[in-house]
C-alpha cells in the first residue's frame, strides 16, 4: 500500500473516531446540560441513570481521538495540546469534575450535597461542549502556528466571536441530542417534561445551524472549495437538511427511537461538512504564507511502519469495540429504571 | 523556577496521584474474580454479597482512576510536546493500542459489572467481571510497555533533522518486548496484586476489631493473608530479576539506587544509610559483598560505580537511593504482617489478638508506599534522560509554555486533587462502615437510594 493511502486511511480513522465521540458523548453531555432542570430528585436520578452505564464508554472515544492524533499525527498532537494549554487545563478540570459529580452525587442523601454535584455536572457538561466548539471554531478560523510548528496563542485570543458562536452551536446541538435521548429513554411524568422542551431545543439548534452555515461559507469560503470542485459532495448538505426535517417529523409522530437516530445522523453529517471543507488540512495556520505553514495529513503523519501498525490495531480493535458497544447498549436497552445499585 | 522544573513536578504529582487508583483497581479486580468465582462454584449467597460489596469499592477506585487518567493522556502533549513529536511514532502506537484494546474493554463491561446484577444472567455478569479485570490488567501492560521503552529503548532509529527529528520503528517486536518490559510488567502487576490483597487484609481486620460482619471477615482475612504471602514471595523473585535487569541495561541507575560511587569488588549492600554527596560516600549499616552477590550471584565480582559515568548523566543519587529503600522497607513491613498473621492463625488465635488486628487495619499503607516509591526509583533513576540515552528530559519539554501557565495548572491540580482525595477517602470510609449485606446489616444506608422513600 502506498504511503499516501495509509495517510488517508489514518485520517479517515481519526474522522470516524471524532464522529463516534460527538454522536455518543454528545448525548450524555446534552443530558448533562438538561439534568439540572429535571425537577425533583427522582427525575434527576432518572436523567443521570439514563446515561449511567454508557457515559464512561463514550468518553473513551475522546482518549481514542487523542491517542490516534499522538500516533498518527504526532506534530499535530504536540502542537495543539501545548498551544491550547490553558484551555485544555479547564477542559480537563471539567472532565474530572463531571466524572466525579456523576459518581458521587448518589452516595449521600442530603439536598445540598446532591444540588452541588448537579450544579457541577451541569457546568462541566457545558464547559466540555463549549470547549469542543471553541477548538473547532479556531481550527476553521486558523491559529498562528509558526514555521517551527509551535503555537503561541494566549488564552483570551481563543475567544474570537466566530469560535464563540461555534461553541454555542455545539451547546445547542448536544442539548437537542440529549433531549432526543431522554425522550427515548424515559416514560410517564418524566417523558412529559422533556417533551415540552423538545420544540425549543430543536428550534434553537436549527437557528444556530443556519446562522453558522451561512457565516462559515461567507467568512471562510475555502470551506466550499471541495463542493465546487466535486459537486457530488452537495449530497451531504442536502442529506443533512433532509435528516433535520425527518427528525422534526419523527418527533412530532412520537417515534422517539427514530428521531434520536436522525439526531445522530445530523451530528455525523454536520461533522462531515467540516471534514470535507478542511480536507486535507488538520490545522490551518493564520500566519498565511500561502498555506505552507498549515499542518496537513500529509506533512505531519507518522512514518510508514507506524501507520501500518495503527491500521492493524484498528482492524483488530474496531470490531471488538463495536461488539462491546452493541452488548452494552443491548443489555441496557429500554426505559431507564431505578434500582438500589443505580446512581 | 522554570517551565522544565515545574512540568516535571506537575507530571510527578499528577502521575503519582493517578497511580493511587489503577493498581488497586487491578489488584481488587483479581480478588473479585476469585470471590465471584467461588459464588459461581458454590452458589452460596454470602459470596454473592461479598462480590457486591467489593464491586462497589472497586467502582469508586475505578472512577477515580478514569478521572485522573484523562490528565495523563493529555499531559504528554501539554507539557512535553517536544518529547511527543520525537517519540509519537513509537510511544503513541502503544498508547493508542492501550485505548483500543484495554479502555474499551473496561468501559464497556464496567456498566454491566456495576449495574447489571438484575439485567443479565449470573454467568454473564461473571464474564463481565473477568473482562473488566482483563481490561484493567491489559491497560497496565501497554502503559508499562511504553514506559519500558523509555527506560530501555529498542527497535527504532532516529531520522530527520531539527523539528523533523524523530524516532521511527524499525522492529515492532523489539519495541514491544524491549529488554526491560517483561521484568517490569511482572513486578508492576505483582505490586497491583499486593494492593488488592492488603486492602482485603485491612478491611477484614477492621471488621474483626469492631466485631462486625464476622463471617465475611473470617473468610476474607484468611484468604487475603495467604494471597499476600504468595504475592510477597513472588515479588521477591521478580525484584531480583528486575534489579539484575537494571544492572545490565541501566548500570548508572543501579549505581544510583545503591549509591555505589566507585566500582568495587565485594560491593556491600547498604541496609540503612545516609548519602553524603560532598564526599561521595554512604554512611550506614551495610552487609559486605551482598550487592555483588545480588547483581552477579557471586560475592566477588565488581559492581559498576558512578565514577564510570560522566556527572551530567547522573540522576539525583539521594532521591533514587532513598526511594528504593522505602520500597524495600515497605516490602519488609508487608512480609512481617503476613508472617505474623499466618503464625497467629496457625496458633488459632487470629480472632483474639487485637494488637495484631489493629496493626493490620493500617497495613494497606505499605503496598501504597512500595508502589509509589518503586515508580519514583524507576523514573528518577532514568533522569536526566526522558528516553534513556536518546533524549534528555530538558529537550522534551514544550517550548511554548510560560512559567505562569504551568504554575496555574499546578495550583489547579493540587486544589482539585486535594478535594478529590478527601472526598474519596470520605466515601470509601462510608462504604466500609456500611459493609457487605448480611444477616447483621442495619439497613441504614440503602433507604435513601430507594426511589419511593427519597427526600423529594
Short mmCIF file of C-alpha atoms in Angstrom, two decimals, chain A residues 152-281:
data_model
loop_
_atom_site.label_atom_id
_atom_site.label_comp_id
_atom_site.label_asym_id
_atom_site.label_seq_id
_atom_site.Cartn_x
_atom_site.Cartn_y
_atom_site.Cartn_z
CA UNK A 152 1.99 30.80 20.68
CA UNK A 153 -1.62 31.65 21.41
CA UNK A 154 -2.77 33.50 24.52
CA UNK A 155 -5.83 32.03 26.22
CA UNK A 156 -8.08 35.04 25.62
CA UNK A 157 -7.25 35.00 21.88
CA UNK A 158 -9.21 31.74 21.59
CA UNK A 159 -12.47 33.51 22.25
CA UNK A 160 -12.98 35.30 18.96
CA UNK A 161 -16.57 35.98 18.01
CA UNK A 162 -16.68 33.18 15.42
CA UNK A 163 -15.33 30.41 17.71
CA UNK A 164 -17.67 31.54 20.49
CA UNK A 165 -20.61 31.08 18.15
CA UNK A 166 -19.36 27.66 17.11
CA UNK A 167 -19.22 26.91 20.84
CA UNK A 168 -22.83 28.00 21.24
CA UNK A 169 -23.82 25.91 18.23
CA UNK A 170 -22.29 22.84 19.85
CA UNK A 171 -24.17 23.53 23.09
CA UNK A 172 -27.43 23.83 21.13
CA UNK A 173 -26.62 20.68 19.15
CA UNK A 174 -25.73 18.48 22.12
CA UNK A 175 -28.63 19.77 24.21
CA UNK A 176 -31.03 18.82 21.45
CA UNK A 177 -29.29 15.47 21.06
CA UNK A 178 -29.56 14.80 24.80
CA UNK A 179 -33.20 15.81 24.71
CA UNK A 180 -33.90 13.22 21.98
CA UNK A 181 -32.07 10.60 24.00
CA UNK A 182 -34.18 11.39 27.07
CA UNK A 183 -37.41 11.16 25.07
CA UNK A 184 -36.35 7.68 24.06
CA UNK A 185 -35.21 6.51 27.50
CA UNK A 186 -37.92 7.92 29.79
CA UNK A 187 -41.63 7.36 30.34
CA UNK A 188 -44.67 8.86 32.03
CA UNK A 189 -44.21 12.05 34.00
CA UNK A 190 -40.53 12.49 33.17
CA UNK A 191 -41.16 12.00 29.49
CA UNK A 192 -43.95 14.56 29.58
CA UNK A 193 -41.46 17.01 30.99
CA UNK A 194 -38.78 16.51 28.32
CA UNK A 195 -41.48 16.51 25.63
CA UNK A 196 -42.19 20.13 26.48
CA UNK A 197 -38.57 21.07 25.89
CA UNK A 198 -38.01 19.45 22.52
CA UNK A 199 -39.59 22.16 20.29
CA UNK A 200 -37.33 24.75 21.88
CA UNK A 201 -34.13 22.72 21.72
CA UNK A 202 -34.76 21.81 18.08
CA UNK A 203 -35.59 25.42 17.12
CA UNK A 204 -32.51 26.73 18.89
CA UNK A 205 -30.31 24.24 17.11
CA UNK A 206 -31.81 24.97 13.69
CA UNK A 207 -31.38 28.69 14.25
CA UNK A 208 -27.71 28.32 15.19
CA UNK A 209 -27.14 25.78 12.44
CA UNK A 210 -28.42 28.07 9.68
CA UNK A 211 -26.60 31.11 11.06
CA UNK A 212 -23.30 29.28 11.38
CA UNK A 213 -23.53 27.60 7.98
CA UNK A 214 -24.09 30.92 6.24
CA UNK A 215 -21.44 32.63 8.38
CA UNK A 216 -18.85 29.91 7.72
CA UNK A 217 -19.38 29.85 3.97
CA UNK A 218 -19.32 33.67 3.77
CA UNK A 219 -16.34 34.28 6.04
CA UNK A 220 -14.29 31.17 5.20
CA UNK A 221 -15.11 30.49 1.54
CA UNK A 222 -12.31 27.89 1.29
CA UNK A 223 -14.69 25.60 3.19
CA UNK A 224 -16.72 25.49 -0.04
CA UNK A 225 -13.81 24.71 -2.40
CA UNK A 226 -14.31 20.97 -2.44
CA UNK A 227 -18.03 21.37 -3.01
CA UNK A 228 -17.29 23.48 -6.07
CA UNK A 229 -14.65 21.07 -7.37
CA UNK A 230 -16.64 17.93 -6.65
CA UNK A 231 -20.35 18.77 -6.83
CA UNK A 232 -21.12 15.21 -5.70
CA UNK A 233 -20.38 16.39 -2.15
CA UNK A 234 -23.51 18.54 -2.20
CA UNK A 235 -25.23 15.32 -1.27
CA UNK A 236 -24.00 15.88 2.30
CA UNK A 237 -25.71 19.24 2.97
CA UNK A 238 -28.82 18.02 1.15
CA UNK A 239 -28.90 14.86 3.23
CA UNK A 240 -28.37 16.96 6.33
CA UNK A 241 -31.36 19.18 5.55
CA UNK A 242 -33.48 16.09 4.88
CA UNK A 243 -32.41 14.44 8.10
CA UNK A 244 -33.29 17.54 10.13
CA UNK A 245 -36.75 17.63 8.57
CA UNK A 246 -37.22 13.90 9.26
CA UNK A 247 -36.06 14.44 12.81
CA UNK A 248 -38.82 17.01 13.35
CA UNK A 249 -41.33 14.70 11.69
CA UNK A 250 -40.48 11.69 13.84
CA UNK A 251 -40.50 13.83 16.95
CA UNK A 252 -43.99 15.08 16.12
CA UNK A 253 -45.14 11.49 15.48
CA UNK A 254 -43.62 10.44 18.82
CA UNK A 255 -41.31 7.91 17.14
CA UNK A 256 -38.51 8.71 19.55
CA UNK A 257 -36.14 5.92 18.58
CA UNK A 258 -36.14 7.16 15.02
CA UNK A 259 -35.89 10.80 15.96
CA UNK A 260 -32.83 10.01 18.08
CA UNK A 261 -31.34 8.18 15.11
CA UNK A 262 -31.93 11.27 12.95
CA UNK A 263 -30.29 13.38 15.62
CA UNK A 264 -27.24 11.09 15.47
CA UNK A 265 -27.17 11.44 11.71
CA UNK A 266 -27.45 15.22 11.99
CA UNK A 267 -24.29 15.34 14.07
CA UNK A 268 -22.47 12.93 11.77
CA UNK A 269 -23.33 14.89 8.63
CA UNK A 270 -22.53 18.21 10.28
CA UNK A 271 -19.09 16.95 11.17
CA UNK A 272 -18.67 15.59 7.63
CA UNK A 273 -19.28 19.11 6.31
CA UNK A 274 -16.34 20.27 8.40
CA UNK A 275 -14.16 17.35 7.30
CA UNK A 276 -14.88 17.85 3.59
CA UNK A 277 -14.34 21.58 3.87
CA UNK A 278 -10.96 21.34 5.58
CA UNK A 279 -9.52 18.23 3.89
CA UNK A 280 -6.55 17.60 3.80
CA UNK A 281 -5.71 20.29 6.33
#
